[in-house]
């Protein structure tokens, strides 16, 4: 119901919080972390997202499937986690 009334009873008191600053970037659209590869031009809200993006340029895939017989590797932890569901039988789609 608060969505409809606009009531916001919970506020963050730590204005300088790093998490709050990252969250505010969602609303402002600020993306201060630029990809250093010439000609790329992409920018990101967090340094971690930029770091994961760098794998597209380097080809690095640091997340390796630990399932015996599976030799897949992934550039992001999210993609690895999604892949691991194949082995566990837990599919969300």
Short mmCIF file of N, CA and C in Angstrom, two decimals:
data_model
loop_
_atom_site.label_atom_id
_atom_site.label_comp_id
_atom_site.label_asym_id
_atom_site.label_seq_id
_atom_site.Cartn_x
_atom_site.Cartn_y
_atom_site.Cartn_z
N UNK A 1 0.81 -1.19 0.00
CA UNK A 1 0.00 0.00 0.00
C UNK A 1 0.86 1.26 0.00
N UNK A 2 2.05 1.19 0.62
CA UNK A 2 2.91 2.37 0.67
C UNK A 2 3.34 2.81 -0.72
N UNK A 3 3.37 1.89 -1.65
CA UNK A 3 3.71 2.24 -3.02
C UNK A 3 2.72 3.27 -3.56
N UNK A 4 1.46 3.09 -3.23
CA UNK A 4 0.42 3.98 -3.73
C UNK A 4 0.35 5.30 -2.97
N UNK A 5 0.70 5.28 -1.69
CA UNK A 5 0.61 6.50 -0.89
C UNK A 5 1.87 7.34 -0.97
N UNK A 6 2.97 6.72 -1.39
CA UNK A 6 4.24 7.45 -1.46
C UNK A 6 4.96 7.50 -0.13
N UNK A 7 4.41 6.87 0.89
CA UNK A 7 5.03 6.86 2.21
C UNK A 7 6.35 6.09 2.15
N UNK A 8 7.39 6.67 2.75
CA UNK A 8 8.71 6.04 2.78
C UNK A 8 9.25 6.09 4.21
N UNK A 9 8.82 5.14 5.05
CA UNK A 9 9.19 5.20 6.45
C UNK A 9 10.63 4.80 6.75
N UNK A 10 11.32 4.16 5.82
CA UNK A 10 12.67 3.69 6.07
C UNK A 10 13.66 4.46 5.19
N UNK A 11 14.59 5.14 5.83
CA UNK A 11 15.58 5.92 5.09
C UNK A 11 16.97 5.54 5.58
N UNK A 12 17.93 5.57 4.69
CA UNK A 12 19.31 5.29 5.05
C UNK A 12 19.90 6.53 5.71
N UNK A 13 20.51 6.34 6.88
CA UNK A 13 21.10 7.47 7.60
C UNK A 13 22.56 7.67 7.21
N UNK A 14 23.15 6.71 6.53
CA UNK A 14 24.55 6.80 6.13
C UNK A 14 24.64 7.27 4.68
N UNK A 15 24.57 8.57 4.50
CA UNK A 15 24.54 9.16 3.17
C UNK A 15 25.80 8.84 2.38
N UNK A 16 26.94 8.70 3.04
CA UNK A 16 28.20 8.44 2.34
C UNK A 16 28.48 6.95 2.14
N UNK A 17 27.51 6.13 2.40
CA UNK A 17 27.68 4.69 2.24
C UNK A 17 28.02 4.35 0.80
N UNK A 18 29.00 3.46 0.61
CA UNK A 18 29.37 3.04 -0.74
C UNK A 18 28.22 2.37 -1.45
N UNK A 19 27.45 1.56 -0.72
CA UNK A 19 26.31 0.89 -1.33
C UNK A 19 25.25 1.91 -1.76
N UNK A 20 25.05 2.92 -0.98
CA UNK A 20 24.07 3.94 -1.34
C UNK A 20 24.53 4.69 -2.59
N UNK A 21 25.82 4.98 -2.66
CA UNK A 21 26.34 5.67 -3.83
C UNK A 21 26.15 4.83 -5.09
N UNK A 22 26.39 3.52 -4.98
CA UNK A 22 26.16 2.63 -6.12
C UNK A 22 24.69 2.62 -6.49
N UNK A 23 23.82 2.60 -5.48
CA UNK A 23 22.38 2.57 -5.74
C UNK A 23 21.93 3.86 -6.43
N UNK A 24 22.43 4.97 -5.98
CA UNK A 24 22.03 6.26 -6.55
C UNK A 24 22.40 6.32 -8.04
N UNK A 25 23.49 5.67 -8.42
CA UNK A 25 23.89 5.66 -9.83
C UNK A 25 22.84 5.01 -10.73
N UNK A 26 22.04 4.12 -10.17
CA UNK A 26 20.96 3.52 -10.95
C UNK A 26 19.99 4.60 -11.39
N UNK A 27 19.70 5.53 -10.47
CA UNK A 27 18.73 6.58 -10.76
C UNK A 27 19.32 7.73 -11.58
N UNK A 28 20.60 8.03 -11.34
CA UNK A 28 21.22 9.16 -12.05
C UNK A 28 21.76 8.76 -13.41
N UNK A 29 21.99 7.46 -13.59
CA UNK A 29 22.56 7.00 -14.85
C UNK A 29 24.07 7.17 -14.92
N UNK A 30 24.67 7.62 -13.81
CA UNK A 30 26.12 7.84 -13.79
C UNK A 30 26.86 6.51 -13.96
N UNK A 31 27.83 6.50 -14.86
CA UNK A 31 28.65 5.32 -15.10
C UNK A 31 30.11 5.77 -15.17
N UNK A 32 30.75 5.94 -13.99
CA UNK A 32 32.08 6.54 -13.95
C UNK A 32 33.23 5.61 -14.32
N UNK A 33 32.98 4.32 -14.47
CA UNK A 33 34.07 3.38 -14.75
C UNK A 33 34.11 3.06 -16.24
N UNK A 34 35.12 3.61 -16.92
CA UNK A 34 35.24 3.47 -18.37
C UNK A 34 36.11 2.28 -18.73
N UNK A 35 35.73 1.57 -19.77
CA UNK A 35 36.54 0.47 -20.28
C UNK A 35 37.81 1.07 -20.89
N UNK A 36 38.98 0.58 -20.48
CA UNK A 36 40.23 1.17 -20.98
C UNK A 36 40.61 0.73 -22.40
N UNK A 37 39.90 -0.23 -22.97
CA UNK A 37 40.25 -0.68 -24.31
C UNK A 37 39.85 0.36 -25.35
N UNK A 38 40.82 0.74 -26.17
CA UNK A 38 40.60 1.76 -27.19
C UNK A 38 39.51 1.33 -28.16
N UNK A 39 38.58 2.24 -28.39
CA UNK A 39 37.50 1.97 -29.33
C UNK A 39 36.28 1.32 -28.71
N UNK A 40 36.38 0.91 -27.45
CA UNK A 40 35.23 0.24 -26.82
C UNK A 40 34.17 1.26 -26.44
N UNK A 41 34.53 2.23 -25.63
CA UNK A 41 33.61 3.29 -25.26
C UNK A 41 32.55 2.94 -24.22
N UNK A 42 32.54 1.71 -23.70
CA UNK A 42 31.54 1.34 -22.71
C UNK A 42 31.92 1.88 -21.34
N UNK A 43 30.91 2.17 -20.53
CA UNK A 43 31.14 2.62 -19.17
C UNK A 43 30.16 1.89 -18.25
N UNK A 44 30.50 1.85 -16.95
CA UNK A 44 29.76 1.02 -16.02
C UNK A 44 29.56 1.72 -14.68
N UNK A 45 28.52 1.28 -13.96
CA UNK A 45 28.20 1.86 -12.65
C UNK A 45 29.20 1.44 -11.58
N UNK A 46 29.75 0.23 -11.67
CA UNK A 46 30.69 -0.24 -10.65
C UNK A 46 31.97 -0.74 -11.31
N UNK A 47 33.03 -0.72 -10.53
CA UNK A 47 34.32 -1.21 -11.04
C UNK A 47 34.25 -2.71 -11.29
N UNK A 48 33.47 -3.43 -10.49
CA UNK A 48 33.38 -4.87 -10.66
C UNK A 48 32.71 -5.23 -11.99
N UNK A 49 31.66 -4.52 -12.35
CA UNK A 49 30.99 -4.78 -13.63
C UNK A 49 31.95 -4.49 -14.77
N UNK A 50 32.75 -3.44 -14.62
CA UNK A 50 33.75 -3.11 -15.65
C UNK A 50 34.78 -4.23 -15.76
N UNK A 51 35.21 -4.75 -14.61
CA UNK A 51 36.20 -5.84 -14.59
C UNK A 51 35.66 -7.07 -15.32
N UNK A 52 34.41 -7.43 -15.06
CA UNK A 52 33.81 -8.59 -15.73
C UNK A 52 33.72 -8.32 -17.24
N UNK A 53 33.37 -7.09 -17.61
CA UNK A 53 33.30 -6.72 -19.03
C UNK A 53 34.65 -6.89 -19.71
N UNK A 54 35.73 -6.61 -19.00
CA UNK A 54 37.07 -6.71 -19.57
C UNK A 54 37.34 -8.12 -20.10
N UNK A 55 36.70 -9.12 -19.52
CA UNK A 55 36.89 -10.50 -19.98
C UNK A 55 36.46 -10.66 -21.44
N UNK A 56 35.56 -9.81 -21.92
CA UNK A 56 35.15 -9.90 -23.32
C UNK A 56 36.30 -9.51 -24.25
N UNK A 57 37.19 -8.65 -23.76
CA UNK A 57 38.34 -8.23 -24.55
C UNK A 57 39.51 -9.20 -24.41
N UNK A 58 39.71 -9.71 -23.20
CA UNK A 58 40.87 -10.56 -22.94
C UNK A 58 40.61 -12.03 -23.23
N UNK A 59 39.33 -12.40 -23.25
CA UNK A 59 38.99 -13.81 -23.45
C UNK A 59 39.14 -14.64 -22.19
N UNK A 60 39.47 -13.98 -21.09
CA UNK A 60 39.65 -14.69 -19.82
C UNK A 60 38.33 -15.29 -19.33
N UNK A 61 38.39 -16.53 -18.88
CA UNK A 61 37.23 -17.22 -18.33
C UNK A 61 37.66 -17.87 -17.01
N UNK A 62 37.64 -17.10 -15.93
CA UNK A 62 38.18 -17.58 -14.66
C UNK A 62 37.28 -18.55 -13.89
N UNK A 63 36.05 -18.73 -14.31
CA UNK A 63 35.12 -19.61 -13.59
C UNK A 63 34.99 -20.93 -14.34
N UNK A 64 35.58 -21.98 -13.78
CA UNK A 64 35.61 -23.29 -14.42
C UNK A 64 34.64 -24.24 -13.73
N UNK A 65 33.91 -24.99 -14.53
CA UNK A 65 32.96 -25.96 -14.00
C UNK A 65 33.74 -27.08 -13.31
N UNK A 66 33.33 -27.41 -12.09
CA UNK A 66 34.02 -28.44 -11.32
C UNK A 66 33.42 -29.83 -11.50
N UNK A 67 32.38 -29.93 -12.29
CA UNK A 67 31.74 -31.22 -12.53
C UNK A 67 32.68 -32.11 -13.37
N UNK A 68 32.93 -33.35 -12.91
CA UNK A 68 33.81 -34.25 -13.68
C UNK A 68 33.30 -34.43 -15.11
N UNK A 69 34.21 -34.29 -16.05
CA UNK A 69 33.87 -34.47 -17.45
C UNK A 69 33.35 -33.22 -18.14
N UNK A 70 33.09 -32.17 -17.38
CA UNK A 70 32.61 -30.92 -17.97
C UNK A 70 33.78 -29.94 -18.02
N UNK A 71 34.11 -29.50 -19.19
CA UNK A 71 35.26 -28.61 -19.36
C UNK A 71 34.86 -27.17 -19.64
N UNK A 72 33.64 -26.80 -19.30
CA UNK A 72 33.17 -25.45 -19.59
C UNK A 72 33.82 -24.43 -18.65
N UNK A 73 34.02 -23.23 -19.16
CA UNK A 73 34.55 -22.12 -18.38
C UNK A 73 33.76 -20.88 -18.75
N UNK A 74 33.70 -19.92 -17.81
CA UNK A 74 32.84 -18.76 -17.99
C UNK A 74 33.54 -17.48 -17.56
N UNK A 75 33.16 -16.39 -18.20
CA UNK A 75 33.74 -15.09 -17.91
C UNK A 75 33.14 -14.46 -16.66
N UNK A 76 31.91 -14.86 -16.30
CA UNK A 76 31.27 -14.26 -15.13
C UNK A 76 30.74 -15.33 -14.19
N UNK A 77 30.70 -15.00 -12.91
CA UNK A 77 30.18 -15.92 -11.90
C UNK A 77 28.70 -16.22 -12.16
N UNK A 78 27.97 -15.24 -12.65
CA UNK A 78 26.54 -15.43 -12.93
C UNK A 78 26.34 -16.49 -14.00
N UNK A 79 27.11 -16.42 -15.07
CA UNK A 79 26.99 -17.42 -16.13
C UNK A 79 27.38 -18.81 -15.64
N UNK A 80 28.41 -18.87 -14.79
CA UNK A 80 28.81 -20.15 -14.22
C UNK A 80 27.70 -20.72 -13.33
N UNK A 81 27.11 -19.87 -12.51
CA UNK A 81 26.03 -20.31 -11.62
C UNK A 81 24.85 -20.85 -12.44
N UNK A 82 24.50 -20.13 -13.48
CA UNK A 82 23.40 -20.59 -14.35
C UNK A 82 23.74 -21.94 -14.98
N UNK A 83 24.97 -22.11 -15.43
CA UNK A 83 25.40 -23.37 -16.04
C UNK A 83 25.34 -24.51 -15.03
N UNK A 84 25.77 -24.25 -13.80
CA UNK A 84 25.84 -25.32 -12.80
C UNK A 84 24.48 -25.95 -12.53
N UNK A 85 23.42 -25.23 -12.82
CA UNK A 85 22.07 -25.78 -12.63
C UNK A 85 21.81 -26.97 -13.55
N UNK A 86 22.51 -27.05 -14.64
CA UNK A 86 22.38 -28.20 -15.54
C UNK A 86 22.76 -29.48 -14.81
N UNK A 87 23.81 -29.38 -14.01
CA UNK A 87 24.32 -30.55 -13.30
C UNK A 87 23.50 -30.89 -12.05
N UNK A 88 22.92 -29.88 -11.41
CA UNK A 88 22.15 -30.12 -10.19
C UNK A 88 20.72 -30.51 -10.48
N UNK A 89 20.26 -30.21 -11.69
CA UNK A 89 18.87 -30.49 -12.04
C UNK A 89 17.92 -29.40 -11.62
N UNK A 90 18.45 -28.33 -11.03
CA UNK A 90 17.62 -27.20 -10.61
C UNK A 90 17.59 -26.18 -11.74
N UNK A 91 16.52 -26.20 -12.50
CA UNK A 91 16.36 -25.27 -13.62
C UNK A 91 15.24 -24.29 -13.28
N UNK A 92 15.47 -23.02 -13.54
CA UNK A 92 14.49 -21.99 -13.18
C UNK A 92 13.64 -21.55 -14.35
N UNK A 93 13.74 -22.21 -15.47
CA UNK A 93 12.93 -21.80 -16.62
C UNK A 93 12.03 -22.92 -17.05
#
